[in-house]
mmCIF file of C-alpha atoms in Angstrom:
data_model
loop_
_atom_site.group_PDB
_atom_site.id
_atom_site.type_symbol
_atom_site.label_atom_id
_atom_site.label_comp_id
_atom_site.label_asym_id
_atom_site.label_seq_id
_atom_site.Cartn_x
_atom_site.Cartn_y
_atom_site.Cartn_z
ATOM 1 C CA MET O 1 -0.289 -0.171 0.187
ATOM 2 C CA ARG O 2 1.113 3.380 -0.727
ATOM 3 C CA ILE O 3 2.071 5.700 2.407
ATOM 4 C CA ASN O 4 -0.515 8.275 1.712
ATOM 5 C CA ARG O 5 -3.132 5.453 1.745
ATOM 6 C CA ILE O 6 -1.866 4.151 5.162
ATOM 7 C CA LEU O 7 -1.680 7.880 6.645
ATOM 8 C CA LEU O 8 -5.267 7.999 5.858
ATOM 9 C CA SER O 9 -6.621 4.695 6.680
ATOM 10 C CA ALA O 10 -5.155 4.232 9.958
ATOM 11 C CA PRO O 11 -6.748 7.539 11.620
ATOM 12 C CA LEU O 12 -10.044 6.445 9.922
ATOM 13 C CA VAL O 13 -10.059 3.001 11.503
ATOM 14 C CA VAL O 14 -9.181 4.255 14.733
ATOM 15 C CA VAL O 15 -11.433 6.941 15.212
ATOM 16 C CA ALA O 16 -14.271 4.809 13.834
ATOM 17 C CA LEU O 17 -13.431 2.055 16.108
ATOM 18 C CA VAL O 18 -13.188 4.476 19.388
ATOM 19 C CA ILE O 19 -16.975 6.100 18.189
ATOM 20 C CA GLN O 20 -18.159 2.686 17.861
ATOM 21 C CA VAL O 21 -16.775 0.870 21.060
ATOM 22 C CA THR O 22 -17.694 3.883 23.092
ATOM 23 C CA ILE O 23 -20.501 5.402 22.109
ATOM 24 C CA LEU O 24 -22.833 3.013 19.407
ATOM 25 C CA ALA O 25 -21.984 -0.453 21.549
ATOM 26 C CA ARG O 26 -23.721 1.711 24.572
ATOM 27 C CA LEU O 27 -26.839 2.664 22.963
ATOM 28 C CA GLN O 28 -28.485 -0.359 23.823
ATOM 29 C CA LEU O 29 -30.234 -0.569 20.238
ATOM 30 C CA PRO O 30 -32.395 -3.834 19.588
ATOM 31 C CA GLY O 31 -30.717 -6.266 17.437
ATOM 32 C CA ALA O 32 -27.305 -5.599 16.076
ATOM 33 C CA VAL O 33 -24.505 -2.852 16.784
ATOM 34 C CA PRO O 34 -24.334 -0.103 13.885
ATOM 35 C CA ASP O 35 -20.968 -0.807 12.328
ATOM 36 C CA LEU O 36 -19.379 2.026 11.784
ATOM 37 C CA LEU O 37 -15.921 0.140 11.194
ATOM 38 C CA LEU O 38 -17.311 -1.935 8.337
ATOM 39 C CA LEU O 39 -18.688 1.717 6.725
ATOM 40 C CA VAL O 40 -15.284 3.298 6.922
ATOM 41 C CA VAL O 41 -13.895 -0.059 5.215
ATOM 42 C CA VAL O 42 -16.425 0.004 2.535
ATOM 43 C CA GLY O 43 -15.841 3.521 1.828
ATOM 44 C CA LEU O 44 -12.226 3.236 1.118
ATOM 45 C CA ALA O 45 -12.401 0.206 -0.661
ATOM 46 C CA LEU O 46 -14.654 1.625 -3.102
ATOM 47 C CA VAL O 47 -11.714 3.910 -3.740
ATOM 48 C CA TYR O 48 -8.816 1.689 -3.373
ATOM 49 C CA GLY O 49 -9.929 -1.478 -5.195
ATOM 50 C CA HIS O 50 -10.022 -4.590 -3.844
ATOM 51 C CA VAL O 51 -6.611 -5.374 -3.030
ATOM 52 C CA GLY O 52 -6.404 -2.118 -0.622
ATOM 53 C CA GLY O 53 -9.902 -2.655 0.548
ATOM 54 C CA ALA O 54 -8.865 -6.364 1.681
ATOM 55 C CA LEU O 55 -5.738 -5.198 3.488
ATOM 56 C CA ILE O 56 -7.540 -2.523 4.898
ATOM 57 C CA GLY O 57 -10.519 -5.001 5.993
ATOM 58 C CA PHE O 58 -8.012 -7.291 7.405
ATOM 59 C CA PHE O 59 -6.073 -4.679 9.726
ATOM 60 C CA ALA O 60 -9.192 -2.878 10.751
ATOM 61 C CA GLY O 61 -10.765 -6.493 11.428
ATOM 62 C CA LEU O 62 -7.757 -7.626 13.500
ATOM 63 C CA LEU O 63 -7.843 -4.358 15.682
ATOM 64 C CA ALA O 64 -11.379 -4.745 16.662
ATOM 65 C CA ASP O 65 -10.749 -8.371 17.621
ATOM 66 C CA LEU O 66 -8.086 -6.816 19.693
ATOM 67 C CA ALA O 67 -9.797 -3.979 21.459
ATOM 68 C CA PRO O 68 -11.577 -4.504 24.681
ATOM 69 C CA PRO O 69 -14.251 -5.385 25.377
ATOM 70 C CA SER O 70 -13.626 -8.149 22.997
ATOM 71 C CA ASP O 71 -15.403 -11.429 23.638
ATOM 72 C CA HIS O 72 -14.555 -13.578 20.581
ATOM 73 C CA ALA O 73 -11.580 -15.604 19.142
ATOM 74 C CA ILE O 74 -9.062 -13.225 17.659
ATOM 75 C CA GLY O 75 -8.934 -13.322 13.679
ATOM 76 C CA ARG O 76 -12.767 -13.630 13.286
ATOM 77 C CA TYR O 77 -13.486 -10.035 12.470
ATOM 78 C CA ALA O 78 -10.312 -9.482 10.771
ATOM 79 C CA LEU O 79 -11.712 -12.705 7.984
ATOM 80 C CA VAL O 80 -14.946 -10.883 7.649
ATOM 81 C CA LEU O 81 -13.736 -7.470 7.179
ATOM 82 C CA CYS O 82 -11.082 -8.623 4.674
ATOM 83 C CA VAL O 83 -13.595 -10.505 2.736
ATOM 84 C CA ILE O 84 -16.054 -7.388 2.912
ATOM 85 C CA GLY O 85 -13.080 -5.303 1.767
ATOM 86 C CA TYR O 86 -12.052 -7.139 -1.103
ATOM 87 C CA ALA O 87 -15.719 -7.865 -2.184
ATOM 88 C CA ALA O 88 -16.729 -4.030 -2.306
ATOM 89 C CA GLY O 89 -13.368 -3.057 -4.067
ATOM 90 C CA LEU O 90 -14.091 -4.980 -6.742
ATOM 91 C CA THR O 91 -16.990 -2.966 -7.668
ATOM 92 C CA LYS O 92 -14.476 0.140 -8.277
ATOM 93 C CA PRO O 93 -15.065 1.016 -11.898
ATOM 94 C CA ASP O 94 -12.561 1.287 -14.496
ATOM 95 C CA SER O 95 -12.656 5.336 -14.469
ATOM 96 C CA GLY O 96 -12.301 5.231 -10.750
ATOM 97 C CA ARG O 97 -15.457 7.031 -10.034
ATOM 98 C CA HIS O 98 -18.814 5.806 -9.538
ATOM 99 C CA ARG O 99 -21.567 7.603 -11.947
ATOM 100 C CA SER O 100 -24.569 7.411 -9.281
ATOM 101 C CA ALA O 101 -25.209 6.549 -5.676
ATOM 102 C CA THR O 102 -26.911 3.156 -6.384
ATOM 103 C CA VAL O 103 -23.738 1.062 -6.719
ATOM 104 C CA PRO O 104 -22.226 2.348 -3.137
ATOM 105 C CA LEU O 105 -25.531 1.863 -1.388
ATOM 106 C CA LEU O 106 -26.057 -1.481 -2.488
ATOM 107 C CA VAL O 107 -22.614 -2.379 -1.560
ATOM 108 C CA VAL O 108 -23.496 -1.110 1.846
ATOM 109 C CA ILE O 109 -26.580 -3.087 1.596
ATOM 110 C CA GLY O 110 -24.553 -6.414 0.584
ATOM 111 C CA ALA O 111 -21.608 -5.749 3.370
ATOM 112 C CA ALA O 112 -24.223 -5.374 6.125
ATOM 113 C CA ILE O 113 -26.035 -8.568 5.164
ATOM 114 C CA GLY O 114 -22.796 -10.520 4.216
ATOM 115 C CA SER O 115 -21.101 -9.272 7.263
ATOM 116 C CA THR O 116 -23.607 -10.348 9.760
ATOM 117 C CA LEU O 117 -24.289 -13.741 8.001
ATOM 118 C CA MET O 118 -20.267 -14.652 7.942
ATOM 119 C CA TYR O 119 -19.447 -13.214 11.545
ATOM 120 C CA ALA O 120 -22.325 -15.922 12.613
ATOM 121 C CA GLY O 121 -21.375 -18.212 10.244
ATOM 122 C CA VAL O 122 -17.453 -18.601 11.620
ATOM 123 C CA GLY O 123 -18.870 -18.183 15.146
ATOM 124 C CA ALA O 124 -20.772 -21.206 14.704
ATOM 125 C CA LEU O 125 -17.453 -22.920 13.646
ATOM 126 C CA VAL O 126 -15.923 -22.068 16.787
ATOM 127 C CA GLY O 127 -18.496 -22.755 19.226
ATOM 128 C CA ASP O 128 -20.144 -19.135 19.815
ATOM 129 C CA THR O 129 -23.706 -19.291 19.768
ATOM 130 C CA ALA O 130 -24.614 -15.688 20.723
ATOM 131 C CA ALA O 131 -26.393 -15.331 17.395
ATOM 132 C CA ARG O 132 -29.017 -18.026 18.203
ATOM 133 C CA HIS O 133 -30.339 -16.327 21.230
ATOM 134 C CA VAL O 134 -30.746 -12.771 19.003
ATOM 135 C CA GLY O 135 -31.942 -14.361 16.147
ATOM 136 C CA ILE O 136 -30.193 -14.525 12.517
ATOM 137 C CA VAL O 137 -33.282 -12.431 10.671
ATOM 138 C CA GLY O 138 -33.613 -9.760 13.496
ATOM 139 C CA LEU O 139 -29.692 -9.619 13.323
ATOM 140 C CA LEU O 140 -29.742 -9.040 9.538
ATOM 141 C CA LEU O 141 -32.831 -6.552 9.545
ATOM 142 C CA SER O 142 -30.974 -4.222 12.430
ATOM 143 C CA ALA O 143 -27.658 -4.443 11.026
ATOM 144 C CA THR O 144 -28.996 -3.678 7.520
ATOM 145 C CA LEU O 145 -31.372 -1.165 8.790
ATOM 146 C CA TYR O 146 -28.579 0.914 10.745
ATOM 147 C CA ASP O 147 -25.568 0.749 8.049
ATOM 148 C CA LEU O 148 -28.171 2.500 5.987
ATOM 149 C CA LEU O 149 -28.848 4.730 8.284
ATOM 150 C CA LEU O 150 -25.429 5.556 8.817
ATOM 151 C CA ALA O 151 -24.078 5.345 5.316
ATOM 152 C CA PRO O 152 -25.193 8.593 3.976
ATOM 153 C CA PHE O 153 -23.290 10.269 6.412
ATOM 154 C CA VAL O 154 -19.852 8.381 6.552
ATOM 155 C CA VAL O 155 -19.283 6.891 3.127
ATOM 156 C CA PRO O 156 -19.281 9.888 0.834
ATOM 157 C CA LEU O 157 -17.437 11.583 3.475
ATOM 158 C CA VAL O 158 -14.674 8.698 3.371
ATOM 159 C CA MET O 159 -14.775 8.351 -0.488
ATOM 160 C CA ALA O 160 -14.192 12.004 -0.566
ATOM 161 C CA LEU O 161 -10.923 12.048 1.678
ATOM 162 C CA ALA O 162 -9.651 8.752 -0.031
ATOM 163 C CA ARG O 163 -10.190 10.479 -3.448
ATOM 164 C CA ARG O 164 -7.730 13.409 -2.245
ATOM 165 C CA THR O 165 -5.241 11.357 -1.726
ATOM 166 C CA GLU O 166 -5.611 9.771 -5.056
ATOM 167 C CA GLY O 167 -5.588 12.790 -6.809
ATOM 168 C CA ASP O 168 -1.985 13.946 -5.388
ATOM 169 C CA PRO O 169 0.105 13.534 -8.522
ATOM 170 C CA LEU O 170 3.344 13.024 -6.541
ATOM 171 C CA THR O 171 1.922 10.027 -4.077
ATOM 172 C CA GLY O 172 -1.437 9.066 -5.517
ATOM 173 C CA ASP O 173 -2.744 7.198 -8.540
ATOM 174 C CA GLY O 174 -3.312 10.597 -10.106
ATOM 175 C CA SER O 175 -0.058 9.751 -11.682
ATOM 176 C CA SER O 176 -2.147 8.318 -14.612
ATOM 177 C CA SER O 177 -3.052 12.234 -15.385
ATOM 178 C CA PRO O 178 0.315 13.028 -16.164
ATOM 179 C CA SER O 179 1.020 10.223 -18.429
ATOM 180 C CA GLY O 180 -2.188 11.463 -20.002
ATOM 181 C CA SER O 181 -1.387 14.805 -20.591
ATOM 182 C CA ALA O 182 2.188 13.180 -21.776
ATOM 183 C CA GLY O 183 0.193 11.145 -24.213
ATOM 184 C CA THR O 184 -1.877 14.396 -25.370
ATOM 185 C CA SER O 185 1.769 16.388 -25.598
ATOM 186 C CA GLY O 186 2.855 13.580 -27.684
ATOM 187 C CA TYR O 187 -0.141 13.558 -30.272
ATOM 188 C CA GLY O 188 0.523 17.419 -30.454
ATOM 189 C CA TRP O 189 3.959 16.740 -31.214
ATOM 190 C CA LEU O 190 3.064 14.209 -34.051
ATOM 191 C CA THR O 191 0.513 16.711 -35.264
ATOM 192 C CA THR O 192 2.977 19.371 -35.522
ATOM 193 C CA GLY O 193 5.415 17.420 -37.059
ATOM 194 C CA THR O 194 3.075 16.261 -39.700
ATOM 195 C CA GLY O 195 2.107 20.070 -40.585
ATOM 196 C CA LEU O 196 5.814 21.090 -40.971
ATOM 197 C CA LYS O 197 6.285 18.017 -43.621
ATOM 198 C CA ALA O 198 2.794 19.272 -44.985
ATOM 199 C CA SER O 199 4.129 22.820 -45.274
ATOM 200 C CA ARG O 200 7.185 21.693 -46.703
ATOM 201 C CA GLY O 201 5.614 19.644 -49.233
ATOM 202 C CA ALA O 202 3.517 22.595 -50.396
ATOM 203 C CA MET O 203 6.694 24.749 -50.850
ATOM 204 C CA LYS O 204 8.486 21.822 -52.632
ATOM 205 C CA SER O 205 5.125 21.681 -55.110
ATOM 206 C CA VAL O 206 4.893 25.477 -55.375
ATOM 207 C CA ARG O 207 8.295 25.680 -56.356
ATOM 208 C CA SER O 208 8.469 22.942 -58.881
ATOM 209 C CA GLY O 209 5.248 24.436 -60.272
ATOM 210 C CA ALA O 210 7.184 27.269 -60.531
ATOM 211 C CA ARG O 211 10.053 25.752 -62.399
ATOM 212 C CA ILE O 212 7.639 24.218 -64.761
ATOM 213 C CA GLY O 213 5.779 27.825 -65.442
ATOM 214 C CA SER O 214 9.378 29.154 -66.500
ATOM 215 C CA GLN O 215 10.096 26.295 -68.427
ATOM 216 C CA ARG O 216 7.229 26.852 -70.179
ATOM 217 C CA GLY O 217 7.298 30.448 -70.549
ATOM 218 C CA GLY O 218 10.309 29.778 -72.092
ATOM 219 C CA LEU O 219 9.480 27.093 -74.543
ATOM 220 C CA LEU O 220 6.430 29.343 -75.835
ATOM 221 C CA GLY O 221 9.235 32.246 -76.123
ATOM 222 C CA LYS O 222 11.257 30.529 -78.054
ATOM 223 C CA SER O 223 8.359 28.991 -80.134
ATOM 224 C CA ALA O 224 7.193 32.760 -80.651
ATOM 225 C CA ARG O 225 10.472 33.759 -81.622
ATOM 226 C CA ASP O 226 11.073 30.764 -84.127
ATOM 227 C CA LYS O 227 7.346 31.983 -85.877
ATOM 228 C CA VAL O 228 8.871 35.888 -85.923
ATOM 229 C CA GLY O 229 12.027 34.996 -87.564
ATOM 230 C CA ARG O 230 10.113 32.546 -90.118
ATOM 231 C CA ILE O 231 7.826 35.174 -90.933
ATOM 232 C CA LYS O 232 10.541 37.855 -91.118
ATOM 233 C CA GLY O 233 12.418 35.552 -93.249
ATOM 234 C CA VAL O 234 9.367 35.036 -95.579
ATOM 235 C CA LYS O 235 9.397 38.492 -95.932
ATOM 236 C CA ARG O 236 12.863 39.519 -96.873
ATOM 237 C CA LEU O 237 12.572 36.911 -99.472
#
């Protein structure tokens, strides 16, 4: 990962985790807890792509596994966020920007549902039956609802910050723009060279036309002189 991505992702992940643990987890909302950390990972993955999304998701999940009051196996949430970050990054278009908010909204819904199912599935494999007491359907509905309510305030802001770092021509992916300008200037040079060649060709054609015209003029003048000489010769005779 580039240094500018790390410098942006690390504070965002830490702040999101602190807010989630100290504020959102203590709201005592029915069902699931609003997953602010998941929304940050999704927002970064939508800009950085699947590789950056997977790495950010893994380290963010690992930090959440180690942060108190964690009561589950270490690596469980790291696995979930790694898969979610990778999947969300796959939706990044070739142009780097989504044309509408429909795709990010669908990604948030899929991430909320997918993370809840994977977290419960991994928990079932390691013997954690906490999801059975709450009900998987209630967890899915509440997690999707809470994440959708937070998404308009979190995901666009995270994506805007990530795009600013990506637009840096020195360190970000904005290096493609100088190459594009170089390509344009390259075409400009080709166009300029073609114009010079065309102008030189036109000058040569003008010069050759002038030479042909002078040669024709000389031939016409010579023929006219011959005719005059013949007429004068006839008159003399």
